[in-house]
mmCIF file with all atom_site columns, C-alpha atoms in Angstrom:
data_model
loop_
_atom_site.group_PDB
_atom_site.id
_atom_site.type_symbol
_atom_site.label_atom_id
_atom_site.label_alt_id
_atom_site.label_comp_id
_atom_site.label_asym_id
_atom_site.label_entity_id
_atom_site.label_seq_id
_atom_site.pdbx_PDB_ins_code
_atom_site.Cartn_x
_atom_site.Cartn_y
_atom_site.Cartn_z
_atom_site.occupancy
_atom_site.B_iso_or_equiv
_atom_site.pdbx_formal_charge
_atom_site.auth_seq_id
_atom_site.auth_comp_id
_atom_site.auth_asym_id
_atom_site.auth_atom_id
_atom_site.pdbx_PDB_model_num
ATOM 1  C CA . UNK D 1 1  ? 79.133  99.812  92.554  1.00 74.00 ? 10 UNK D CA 1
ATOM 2  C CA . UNK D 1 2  ? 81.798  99.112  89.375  1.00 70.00 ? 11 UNK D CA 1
ATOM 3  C CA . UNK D 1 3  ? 84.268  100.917 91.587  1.00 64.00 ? 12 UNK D CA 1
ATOM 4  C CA . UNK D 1 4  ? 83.869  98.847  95.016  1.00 63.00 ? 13 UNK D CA 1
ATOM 5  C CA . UNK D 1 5  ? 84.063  95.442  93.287  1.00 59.00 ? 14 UNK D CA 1
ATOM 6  C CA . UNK D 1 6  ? 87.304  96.561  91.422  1.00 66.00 ? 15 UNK D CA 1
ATOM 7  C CA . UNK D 1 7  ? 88.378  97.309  94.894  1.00 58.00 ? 16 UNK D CA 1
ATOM 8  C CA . UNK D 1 8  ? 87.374  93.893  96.085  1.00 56.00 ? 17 UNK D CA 1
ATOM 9  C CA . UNK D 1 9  ? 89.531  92.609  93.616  1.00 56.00 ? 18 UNK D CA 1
ATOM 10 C CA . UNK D 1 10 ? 92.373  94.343  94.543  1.00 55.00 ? 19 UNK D CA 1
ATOM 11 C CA . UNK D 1 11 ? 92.549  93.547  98.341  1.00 49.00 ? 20 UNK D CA 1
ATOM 12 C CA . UNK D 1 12 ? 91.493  89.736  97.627  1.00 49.00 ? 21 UNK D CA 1
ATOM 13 C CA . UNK D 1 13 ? 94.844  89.792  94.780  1.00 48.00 ? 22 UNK D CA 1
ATOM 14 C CA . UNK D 1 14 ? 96.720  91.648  97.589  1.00 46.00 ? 23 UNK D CA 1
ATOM 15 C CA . UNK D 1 15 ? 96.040  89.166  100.171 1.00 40.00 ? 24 UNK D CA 1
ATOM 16 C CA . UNK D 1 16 ? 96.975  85.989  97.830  1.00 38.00 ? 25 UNK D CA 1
ATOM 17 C CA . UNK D 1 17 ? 100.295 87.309  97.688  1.00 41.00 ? 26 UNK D CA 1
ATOM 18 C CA . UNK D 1 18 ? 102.727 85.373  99.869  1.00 45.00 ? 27 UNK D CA 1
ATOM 19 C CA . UNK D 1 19 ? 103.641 87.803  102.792 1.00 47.00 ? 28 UNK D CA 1
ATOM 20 C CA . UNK D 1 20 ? 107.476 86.307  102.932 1.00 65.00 ? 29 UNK D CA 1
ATOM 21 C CA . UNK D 1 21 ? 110.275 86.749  99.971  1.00 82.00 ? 30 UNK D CA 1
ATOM 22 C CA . UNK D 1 22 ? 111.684 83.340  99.091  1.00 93.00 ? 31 UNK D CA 1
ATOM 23 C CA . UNK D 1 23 ? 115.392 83.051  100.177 1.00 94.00 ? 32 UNK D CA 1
ATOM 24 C CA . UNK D 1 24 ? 117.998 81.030  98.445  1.00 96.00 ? 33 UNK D CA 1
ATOM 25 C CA . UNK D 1 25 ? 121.929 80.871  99.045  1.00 95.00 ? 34 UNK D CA 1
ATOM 26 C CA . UNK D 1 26 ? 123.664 82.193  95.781  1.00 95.00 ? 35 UNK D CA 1
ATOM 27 C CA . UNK D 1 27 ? 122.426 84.863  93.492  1.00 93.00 ? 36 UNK D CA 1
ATOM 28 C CA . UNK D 1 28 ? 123.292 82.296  90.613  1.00 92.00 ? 37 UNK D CA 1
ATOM 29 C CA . UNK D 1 29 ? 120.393 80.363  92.102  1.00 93.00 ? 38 UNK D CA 1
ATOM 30 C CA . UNK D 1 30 ? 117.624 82.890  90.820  1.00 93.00 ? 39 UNK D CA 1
ATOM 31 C CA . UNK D 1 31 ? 116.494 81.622  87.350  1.00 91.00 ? 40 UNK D CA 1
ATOM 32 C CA . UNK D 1 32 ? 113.401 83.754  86.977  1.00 93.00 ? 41 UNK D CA 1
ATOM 33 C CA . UNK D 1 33 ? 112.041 87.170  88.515  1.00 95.00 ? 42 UNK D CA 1
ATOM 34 C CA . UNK D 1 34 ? 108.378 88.540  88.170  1.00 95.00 ? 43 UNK D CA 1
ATOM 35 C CA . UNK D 1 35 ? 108.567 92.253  88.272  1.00 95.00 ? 44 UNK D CA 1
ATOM 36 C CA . UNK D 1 36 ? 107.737 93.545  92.016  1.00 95.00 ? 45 UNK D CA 1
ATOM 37 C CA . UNK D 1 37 ? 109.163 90.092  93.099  1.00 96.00 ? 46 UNK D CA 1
ATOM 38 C CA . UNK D 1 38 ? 111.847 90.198  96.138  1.00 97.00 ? 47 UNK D CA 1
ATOM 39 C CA . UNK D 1 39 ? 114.033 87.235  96.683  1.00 97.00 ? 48 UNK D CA 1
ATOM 40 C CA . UNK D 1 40 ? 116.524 87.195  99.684  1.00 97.00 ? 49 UNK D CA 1
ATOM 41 C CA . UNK D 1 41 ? 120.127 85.703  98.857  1.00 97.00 ? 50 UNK D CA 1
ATOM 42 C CA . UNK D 1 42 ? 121.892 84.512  101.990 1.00 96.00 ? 51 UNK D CA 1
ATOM 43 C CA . UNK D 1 43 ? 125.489 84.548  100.614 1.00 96.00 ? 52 UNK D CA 1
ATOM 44 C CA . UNK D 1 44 ? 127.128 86.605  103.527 1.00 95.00 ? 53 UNK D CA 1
ATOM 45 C CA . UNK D 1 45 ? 127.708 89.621  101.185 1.00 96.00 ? 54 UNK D CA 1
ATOM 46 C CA . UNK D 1 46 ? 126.109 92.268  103.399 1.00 97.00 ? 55 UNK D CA 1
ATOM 47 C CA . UNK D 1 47 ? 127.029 93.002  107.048 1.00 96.00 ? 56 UNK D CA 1
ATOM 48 C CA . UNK D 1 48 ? 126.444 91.439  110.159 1.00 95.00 ? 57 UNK D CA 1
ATOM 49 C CA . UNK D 1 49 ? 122.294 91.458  111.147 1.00 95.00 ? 58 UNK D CA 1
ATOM 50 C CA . UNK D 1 50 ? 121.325 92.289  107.151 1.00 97.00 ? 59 UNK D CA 1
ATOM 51 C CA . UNK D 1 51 ? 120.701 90.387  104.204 1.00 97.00 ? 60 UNK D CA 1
ATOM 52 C CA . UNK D 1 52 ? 120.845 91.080  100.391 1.00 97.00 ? 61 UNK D CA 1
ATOM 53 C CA . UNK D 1 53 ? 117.677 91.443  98.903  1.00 97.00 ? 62 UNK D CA 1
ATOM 54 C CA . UNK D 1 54 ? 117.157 91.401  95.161  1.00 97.00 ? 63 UNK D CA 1
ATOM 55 C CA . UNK D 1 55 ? 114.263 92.835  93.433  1.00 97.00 ? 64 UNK D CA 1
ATOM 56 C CA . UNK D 1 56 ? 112.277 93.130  90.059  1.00 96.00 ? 65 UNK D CA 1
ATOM 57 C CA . UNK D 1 57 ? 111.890 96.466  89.080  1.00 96.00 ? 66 UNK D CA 1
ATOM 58 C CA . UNK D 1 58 ? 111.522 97.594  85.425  1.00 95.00 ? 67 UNK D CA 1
ATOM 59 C CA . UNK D 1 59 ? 110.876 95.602  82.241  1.00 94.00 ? 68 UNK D CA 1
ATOM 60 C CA . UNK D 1 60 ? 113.866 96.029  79.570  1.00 94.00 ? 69 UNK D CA 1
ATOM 61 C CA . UNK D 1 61 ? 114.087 94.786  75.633  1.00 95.00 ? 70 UNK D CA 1
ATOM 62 C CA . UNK D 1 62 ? 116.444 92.401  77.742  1.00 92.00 ? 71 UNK D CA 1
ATOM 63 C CA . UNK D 1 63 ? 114.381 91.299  80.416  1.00 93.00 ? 72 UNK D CA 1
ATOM 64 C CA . UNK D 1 64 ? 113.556 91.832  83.887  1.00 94.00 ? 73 UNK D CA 1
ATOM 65 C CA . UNK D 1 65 ? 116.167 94.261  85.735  1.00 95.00 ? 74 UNK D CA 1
ATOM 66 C CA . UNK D 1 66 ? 116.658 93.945  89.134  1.00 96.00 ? 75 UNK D CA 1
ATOM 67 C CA . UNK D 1 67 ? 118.205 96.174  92.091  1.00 97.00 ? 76 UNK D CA 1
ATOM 68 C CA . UNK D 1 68 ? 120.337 94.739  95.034  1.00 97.00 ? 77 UNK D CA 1
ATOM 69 C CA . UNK D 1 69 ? 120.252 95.898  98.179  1.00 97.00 ? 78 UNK D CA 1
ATOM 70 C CA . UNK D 1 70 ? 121.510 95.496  101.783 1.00 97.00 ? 79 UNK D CA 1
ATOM 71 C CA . UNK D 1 71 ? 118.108 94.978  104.329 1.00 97.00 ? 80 UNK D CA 1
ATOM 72 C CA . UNK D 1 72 ? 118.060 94.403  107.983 1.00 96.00 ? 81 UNK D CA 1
ATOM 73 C CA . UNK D 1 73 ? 117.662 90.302  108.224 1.00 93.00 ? 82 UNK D CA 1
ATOM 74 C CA . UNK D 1 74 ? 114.247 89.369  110.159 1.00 85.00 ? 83 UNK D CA 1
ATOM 75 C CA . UNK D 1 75 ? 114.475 86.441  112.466 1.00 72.00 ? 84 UNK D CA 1
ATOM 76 C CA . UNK D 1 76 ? 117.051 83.691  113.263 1.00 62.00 ? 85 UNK D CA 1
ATOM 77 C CA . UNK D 1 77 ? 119.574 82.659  110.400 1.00 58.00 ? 86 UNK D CA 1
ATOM 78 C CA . UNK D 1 78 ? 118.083 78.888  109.166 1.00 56.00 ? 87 UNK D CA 1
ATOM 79 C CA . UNK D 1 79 ? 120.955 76.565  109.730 1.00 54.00 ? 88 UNK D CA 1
#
């Protein structure tokens, strides 16, 4: 019983979630990352039909560090 209402939890917290990253222009423009967060930056630093995607990945004494990473874009460029 304990174990299937944890698990009830854990697919109502998973589907709360927002299913899209949030994209923004400029790296400069991220002020804050959650850890597990992705953020898409549309600054035409990857190649043609991708997009950089930064992510949270592992707590530090420092804060919050963060990988980078070339993805394949999904859907039409906003204009």
């Amino acid at each position: 019983m304990r174990a299937t209402l944890i698990l009830a939890a854990l697919v109502l917290a998973a589907s709360t979630l927002p299913s899209s990253a949030q994209t923004v222009s400029r790296e400069s423009d991220i002020t804050h990352i959650r850890l597990g967060q992705r953020i898409l930056v549309d600054d035409g630093s990857c190649p043609t039909g991708q997009i950089k995607q930064v992510t949270g990945t592992t707590l530090t004494p420092q804060g919050i560090s963060t990988v980078k990473q070339c993805v394949p874009r999904r859907g039409a460029r906003p204009n």
